Coordinates of C-alpha atoms and ligand atoms in Angstrom, one line a residue:
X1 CA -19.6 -10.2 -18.5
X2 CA -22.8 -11.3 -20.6
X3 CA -24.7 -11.1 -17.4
X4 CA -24.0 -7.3 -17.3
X5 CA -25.6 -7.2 -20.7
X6 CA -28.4 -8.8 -19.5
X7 CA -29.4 -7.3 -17.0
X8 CA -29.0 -4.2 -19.1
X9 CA -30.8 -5.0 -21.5
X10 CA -33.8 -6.1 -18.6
X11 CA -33.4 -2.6 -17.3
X12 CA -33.5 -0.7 -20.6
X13 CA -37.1 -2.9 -21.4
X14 CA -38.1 -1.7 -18.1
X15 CA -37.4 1.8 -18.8
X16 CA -39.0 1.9 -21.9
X17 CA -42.2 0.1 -20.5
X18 CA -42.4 2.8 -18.0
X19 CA -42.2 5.6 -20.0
X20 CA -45.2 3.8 -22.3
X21 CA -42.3 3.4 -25.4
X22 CA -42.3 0.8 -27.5
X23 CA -39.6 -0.2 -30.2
X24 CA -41.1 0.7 -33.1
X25 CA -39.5 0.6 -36.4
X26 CA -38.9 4.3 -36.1
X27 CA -37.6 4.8 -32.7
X28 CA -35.5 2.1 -33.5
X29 CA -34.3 4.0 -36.7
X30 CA -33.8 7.0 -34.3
X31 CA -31.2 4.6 -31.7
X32 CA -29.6 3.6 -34.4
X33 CA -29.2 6.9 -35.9
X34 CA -28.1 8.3 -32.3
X35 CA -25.5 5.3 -31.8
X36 CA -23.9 5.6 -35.2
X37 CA -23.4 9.3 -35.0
X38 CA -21.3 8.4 -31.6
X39 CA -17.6 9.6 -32.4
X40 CA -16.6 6.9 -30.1
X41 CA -18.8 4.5 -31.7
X42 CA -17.2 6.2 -35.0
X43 CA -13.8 5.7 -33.9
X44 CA -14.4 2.0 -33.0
X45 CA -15.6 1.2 -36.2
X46 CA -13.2 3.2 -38.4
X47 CA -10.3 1.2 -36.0
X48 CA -11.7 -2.2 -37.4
X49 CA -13.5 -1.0 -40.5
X50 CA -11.6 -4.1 -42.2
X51 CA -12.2 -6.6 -39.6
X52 CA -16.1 -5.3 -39.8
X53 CA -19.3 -5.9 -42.7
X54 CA -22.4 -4.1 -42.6
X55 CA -24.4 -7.7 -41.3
X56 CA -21.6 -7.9 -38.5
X57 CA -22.3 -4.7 -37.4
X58 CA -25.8 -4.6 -37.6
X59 CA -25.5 -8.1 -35.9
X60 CA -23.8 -6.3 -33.0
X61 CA -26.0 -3.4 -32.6
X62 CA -27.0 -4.5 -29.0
X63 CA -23.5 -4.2 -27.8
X64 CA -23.4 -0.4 -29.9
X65 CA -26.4 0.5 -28.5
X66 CA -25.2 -1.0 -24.5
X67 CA -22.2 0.9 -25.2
X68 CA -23.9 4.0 -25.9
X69 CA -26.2 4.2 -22.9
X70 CA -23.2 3.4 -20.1
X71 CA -20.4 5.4 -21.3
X72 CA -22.0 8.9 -20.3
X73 CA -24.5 7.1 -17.5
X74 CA -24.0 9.0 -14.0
X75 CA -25.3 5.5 -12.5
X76 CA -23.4 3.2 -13.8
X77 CA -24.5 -1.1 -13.3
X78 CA -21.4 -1.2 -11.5
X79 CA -19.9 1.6 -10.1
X80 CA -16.6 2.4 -11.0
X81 CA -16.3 0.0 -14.3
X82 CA -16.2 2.0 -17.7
X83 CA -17.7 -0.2 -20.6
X84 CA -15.6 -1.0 -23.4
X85 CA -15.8 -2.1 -27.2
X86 CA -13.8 -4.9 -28.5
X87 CA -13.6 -7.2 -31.3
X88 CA -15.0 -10.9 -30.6
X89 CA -14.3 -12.6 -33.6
X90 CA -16.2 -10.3 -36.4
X91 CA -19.1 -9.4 -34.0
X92 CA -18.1 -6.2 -31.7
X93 CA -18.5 -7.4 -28.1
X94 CA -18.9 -4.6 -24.7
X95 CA -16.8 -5.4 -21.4
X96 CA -16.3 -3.3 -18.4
X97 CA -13.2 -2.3 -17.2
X98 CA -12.2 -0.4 -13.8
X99 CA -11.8 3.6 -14.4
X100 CA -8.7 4.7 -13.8
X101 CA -10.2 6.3 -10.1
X102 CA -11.2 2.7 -9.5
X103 CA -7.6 1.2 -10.3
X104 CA -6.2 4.1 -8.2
X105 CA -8.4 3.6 -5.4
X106 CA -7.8 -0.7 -6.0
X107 CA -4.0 -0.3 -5.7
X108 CA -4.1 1.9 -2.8
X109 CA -5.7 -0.5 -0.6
X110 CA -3.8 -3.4 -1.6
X111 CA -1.4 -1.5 -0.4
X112 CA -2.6 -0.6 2.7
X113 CA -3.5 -4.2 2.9
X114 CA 0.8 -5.2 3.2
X115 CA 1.7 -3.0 6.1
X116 CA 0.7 -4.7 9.5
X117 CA 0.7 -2.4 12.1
X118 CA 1.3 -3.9 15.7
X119 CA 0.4 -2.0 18.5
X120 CA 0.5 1.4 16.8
X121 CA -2.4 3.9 15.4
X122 CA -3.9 3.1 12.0
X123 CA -4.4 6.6 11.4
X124 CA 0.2 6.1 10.6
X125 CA -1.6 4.5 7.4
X126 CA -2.8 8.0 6.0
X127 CA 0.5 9.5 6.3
X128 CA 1.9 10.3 3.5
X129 CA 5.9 11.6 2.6
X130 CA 4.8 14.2 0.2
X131 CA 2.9 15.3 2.8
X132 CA 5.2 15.7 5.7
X133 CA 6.7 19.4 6.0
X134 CA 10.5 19.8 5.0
X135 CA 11.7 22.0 7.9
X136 CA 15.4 22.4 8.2
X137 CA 15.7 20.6 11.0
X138 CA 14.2 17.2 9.4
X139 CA 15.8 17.6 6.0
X140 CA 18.8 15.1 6.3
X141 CA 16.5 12.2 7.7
X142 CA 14.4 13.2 5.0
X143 CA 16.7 12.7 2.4
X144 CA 18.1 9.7 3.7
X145 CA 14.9 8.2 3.6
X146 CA 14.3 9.2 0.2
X147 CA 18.0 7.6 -0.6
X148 CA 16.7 4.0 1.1
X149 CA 13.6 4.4 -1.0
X150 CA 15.5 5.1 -4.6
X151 CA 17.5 2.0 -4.0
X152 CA 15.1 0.0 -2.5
X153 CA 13.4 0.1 -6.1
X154 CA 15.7 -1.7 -7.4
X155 CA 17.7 -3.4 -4.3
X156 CA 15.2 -5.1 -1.9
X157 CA 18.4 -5.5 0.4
X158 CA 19.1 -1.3 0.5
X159 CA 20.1 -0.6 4.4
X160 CA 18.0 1.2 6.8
X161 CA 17.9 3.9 9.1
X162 CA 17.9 4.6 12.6
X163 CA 16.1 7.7 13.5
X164 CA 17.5 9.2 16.7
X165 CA 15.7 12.2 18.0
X166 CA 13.8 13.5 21.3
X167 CA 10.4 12.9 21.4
X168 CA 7.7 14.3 19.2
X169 CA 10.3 15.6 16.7
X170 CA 8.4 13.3 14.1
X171 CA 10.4 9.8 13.5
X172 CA 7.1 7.6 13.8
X173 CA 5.6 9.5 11.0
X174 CA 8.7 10.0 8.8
X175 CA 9.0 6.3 9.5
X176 CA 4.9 5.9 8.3
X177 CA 5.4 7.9 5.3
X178 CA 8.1 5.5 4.5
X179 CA 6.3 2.2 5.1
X180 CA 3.7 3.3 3.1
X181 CA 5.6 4.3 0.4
X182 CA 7.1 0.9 0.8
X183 CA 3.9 -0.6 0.7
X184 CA 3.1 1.3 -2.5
X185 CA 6.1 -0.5 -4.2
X186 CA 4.9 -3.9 -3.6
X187 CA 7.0 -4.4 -0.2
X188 CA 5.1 -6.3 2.7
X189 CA 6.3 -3.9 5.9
X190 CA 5.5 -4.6 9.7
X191 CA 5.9 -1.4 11.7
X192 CA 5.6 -2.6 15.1
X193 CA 5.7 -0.6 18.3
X194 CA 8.8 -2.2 20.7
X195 CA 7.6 -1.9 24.0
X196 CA 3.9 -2.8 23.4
X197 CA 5.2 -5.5 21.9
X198 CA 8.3 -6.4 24.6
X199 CA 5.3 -6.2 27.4
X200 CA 2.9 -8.4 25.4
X201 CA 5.4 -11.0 24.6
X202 CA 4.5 -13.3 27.8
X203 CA 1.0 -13.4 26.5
X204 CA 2.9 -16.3 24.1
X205 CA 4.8 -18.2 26.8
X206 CA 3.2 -21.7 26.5
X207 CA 2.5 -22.1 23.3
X208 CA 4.5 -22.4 19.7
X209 CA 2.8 -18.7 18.8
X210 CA 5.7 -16.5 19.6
X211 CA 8.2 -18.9 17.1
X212 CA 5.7 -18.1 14.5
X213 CA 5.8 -14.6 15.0
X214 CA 9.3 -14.4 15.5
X215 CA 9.5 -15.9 12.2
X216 CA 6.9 -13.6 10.7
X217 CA 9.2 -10.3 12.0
X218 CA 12.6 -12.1 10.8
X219 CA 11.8 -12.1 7.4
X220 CA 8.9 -9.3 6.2
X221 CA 10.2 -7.6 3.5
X222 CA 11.1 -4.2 5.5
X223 CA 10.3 -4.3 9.4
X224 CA 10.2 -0.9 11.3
X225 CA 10.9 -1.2 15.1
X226 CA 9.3 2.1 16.7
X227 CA 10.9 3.7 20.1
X228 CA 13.4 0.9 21.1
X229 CA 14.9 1.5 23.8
X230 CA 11.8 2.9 25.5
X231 CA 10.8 -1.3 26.1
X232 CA 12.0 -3.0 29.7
X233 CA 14.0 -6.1 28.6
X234 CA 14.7 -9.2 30.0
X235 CA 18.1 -11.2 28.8
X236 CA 15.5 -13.5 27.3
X237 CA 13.5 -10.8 25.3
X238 CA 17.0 -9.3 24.3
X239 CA 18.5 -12.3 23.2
X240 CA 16.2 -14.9 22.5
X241 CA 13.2 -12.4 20.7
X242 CA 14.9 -9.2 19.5
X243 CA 19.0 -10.6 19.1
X244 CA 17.1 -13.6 17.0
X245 CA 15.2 -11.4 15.1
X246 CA 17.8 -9.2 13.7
X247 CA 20.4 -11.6 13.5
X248 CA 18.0 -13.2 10.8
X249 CA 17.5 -9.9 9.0
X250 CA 21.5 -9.5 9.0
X251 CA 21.8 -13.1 7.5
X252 CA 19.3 -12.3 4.4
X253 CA 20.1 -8.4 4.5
X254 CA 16.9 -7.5 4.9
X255 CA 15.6 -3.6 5.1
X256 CA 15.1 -2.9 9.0
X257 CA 14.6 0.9 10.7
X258 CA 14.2 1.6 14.3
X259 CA 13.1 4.8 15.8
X260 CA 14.5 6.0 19.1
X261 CA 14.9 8.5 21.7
X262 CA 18.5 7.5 22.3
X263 CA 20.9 7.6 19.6
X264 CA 22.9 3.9 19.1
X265 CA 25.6 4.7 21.8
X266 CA 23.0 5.2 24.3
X267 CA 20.6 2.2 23.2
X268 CA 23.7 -0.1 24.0
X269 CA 23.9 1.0 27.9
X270 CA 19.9 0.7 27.9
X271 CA 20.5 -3.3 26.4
X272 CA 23.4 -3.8 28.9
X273 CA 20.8 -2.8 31.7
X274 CA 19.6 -6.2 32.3
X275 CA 21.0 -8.3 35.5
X276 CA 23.8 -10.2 34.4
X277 CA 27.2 -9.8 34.1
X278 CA 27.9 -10.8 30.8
X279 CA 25.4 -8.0 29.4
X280 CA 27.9 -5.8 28.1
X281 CA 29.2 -8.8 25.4
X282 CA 25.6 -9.2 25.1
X283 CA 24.6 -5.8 24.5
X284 CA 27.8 -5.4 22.5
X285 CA 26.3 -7.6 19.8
X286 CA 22.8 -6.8 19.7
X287 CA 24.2 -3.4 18.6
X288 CA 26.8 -4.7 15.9
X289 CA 23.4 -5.7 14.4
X290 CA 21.7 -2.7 14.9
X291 CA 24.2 -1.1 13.2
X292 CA 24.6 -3.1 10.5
X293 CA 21.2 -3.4 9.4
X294 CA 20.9 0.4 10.0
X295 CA 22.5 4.4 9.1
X296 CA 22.1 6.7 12.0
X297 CA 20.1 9.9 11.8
X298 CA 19.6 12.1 14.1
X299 CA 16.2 13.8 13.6
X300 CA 16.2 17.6 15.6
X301 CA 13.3 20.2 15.7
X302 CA 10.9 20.9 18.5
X303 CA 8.7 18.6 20.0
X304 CA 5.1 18.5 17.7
X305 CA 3.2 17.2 20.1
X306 CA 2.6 20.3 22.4
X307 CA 0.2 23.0 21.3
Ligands
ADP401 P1 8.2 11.0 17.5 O1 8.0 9.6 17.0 O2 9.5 11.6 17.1 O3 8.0 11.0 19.0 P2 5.8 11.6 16.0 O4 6.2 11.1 14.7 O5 4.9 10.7 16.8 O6 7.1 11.9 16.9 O7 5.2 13.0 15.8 C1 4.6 13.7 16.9 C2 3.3 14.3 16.4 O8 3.7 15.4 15.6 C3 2.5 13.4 15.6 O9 1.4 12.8 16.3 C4 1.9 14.3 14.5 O10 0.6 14.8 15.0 C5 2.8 15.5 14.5 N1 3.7 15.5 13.3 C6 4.8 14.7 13.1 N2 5.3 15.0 11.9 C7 4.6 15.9 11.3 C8 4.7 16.7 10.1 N3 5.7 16.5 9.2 N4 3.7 17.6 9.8 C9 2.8 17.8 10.7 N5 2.6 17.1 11.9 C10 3.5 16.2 12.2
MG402 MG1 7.5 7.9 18.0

């Protein structure tokens, strides 16, 4: 961080050229009187009074005097770093360490940074749980969610939920709030909208993309599948994308939600829509996995979306 220093010390020359100053012995004794009569400087030096000598604090004055100038500057060298004194050896040495706003603002998009969002809004980023209201009819889901997110803290294989509800009662956003709470934690979430995704899955046919990205979904940290059952499947998307991707997050027990307009009796006749006659088996057991990765809720209120 010498550089810092530096250029400091480059800008404070520059300063005082401008204004016509020159370091005289007495404006020098007027710094020095200003820097020692710092009650941060004070408590610095009264911390390490036995670690200090007069010549190894006069020896230091540069750092003082740095220190000084940038702790109460409105335009900082760096925005968002607060300097610091600290011992370096017996001399006192000045490094810069993020504000507190600066760590907050850091960690906030590292964690934005671990949820993916696939064929959804980024504006889902920006909601937050403390923010969503806590009408009646939204309370248990709520709750539940809150449940998943207490254990998850100390479980990274806590089940997840299925949301049931009509649409526009709020599921994607309770289901938002949640991966970015997730995300807050540490957890690396995909939140990916089903039938986007379903449609866009031929785009892969051809090449060895859509293993990787089955891959990817099978074993995130916490994946969110928004509005199944709103997707058309094919036996193949059923069984060979979606039944391979859960059956993988059943084997490792890993966090998975779904949101839905049908609750998880009527999501099995929508999976045993497909042509063939063995769907119902089919179906049958894409929904034991459903259900095992995930609690039902049923979400009520009135639909948000209207005016
Ligand atoms: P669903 O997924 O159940 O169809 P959404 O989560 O998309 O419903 O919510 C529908 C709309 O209602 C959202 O676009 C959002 O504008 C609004 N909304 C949802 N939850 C809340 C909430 N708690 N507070 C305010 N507005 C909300
Ligand atoms: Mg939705």
């Amino acid at each position: 961080m010498r550089a810092i220093g530096d250029m400091l010390n480059d800008a404070a020359k520059a300063a005082a050229a401008k204004n016509g100053q020159d370091f005289s012995a007495e404006s020098f004794e007027k710094m020095k009187k200003q820097v020692f009569a710092d009650p941060d400087v004070r408590a610095f030096l009264t911390a390490h009074q036995d670690q200090l000598t007069k010549e190894s604090v006069d020896a230091s004055f540069a750092s003082l005097y740095e220190y000084c100038r940038q702790k109460d500057s409105h335009d900082k060298v760096i925005s968002g770093y607060l300097p610091q004194l600290f011992m370096e050896g017996p001399l006192i040495g000045i490094r810069y360490q993020a504000s507190q706003d600066k760590q907050r603002r850091d960690k906030e998009a590292a964690a934005k940074r671990r949820i993916e969002l696939i064929d959804l809004p980024e504006k889902l980023r920006r909601v937050k749980l403390a923010d969503l209201d806590m009408a009646d009819d939204r309370k248990q889901a709520l709750f539940e969610v809150g449940a998943f997110l207490q254990a998850y803290q100390s479980n990274p294989h806590a089940k997840g939920l299925y949301l049931s509800g009509d649409f526009g009662v709020g599921k994607t956003y309770i289901l938002a709030g949640l991966a970015n709470r997730v995300a807050e934690m540490g957890g690396r979430v995909i939140f990916l909208h089903m039938p986007t995704f379903i449609a866009g899955l031929s785009s892969h046919f051809g090449d060895n993309s859509l293993q990787t990205e089955i891959q990817r979904l099978a074993v995130c940290d916490v994946l969110i599948l928004d509005d199944i059952g709103a997707e058309t499947l094919s036996p193949w998307s059923r069984d060979d994308v979606l039944g391979v991707i859960l059956q993988a997050r059943m084997d490792n027990d890993l966090p998975t939600f779904f949101s839905s307009n049908f609750d998880m009796k009527t999501l099995e006749s929508h999976f045993s829509a497909t042509k063939n006659a063995d769907d119902p088996v089919k179906a049958a057991r894409l929904m034991q996995r459903v259900r095992y990765l995930a609690k039902e809720v049923v979400v009520y209120g009135n639909n948000r979306r209207l005016p």
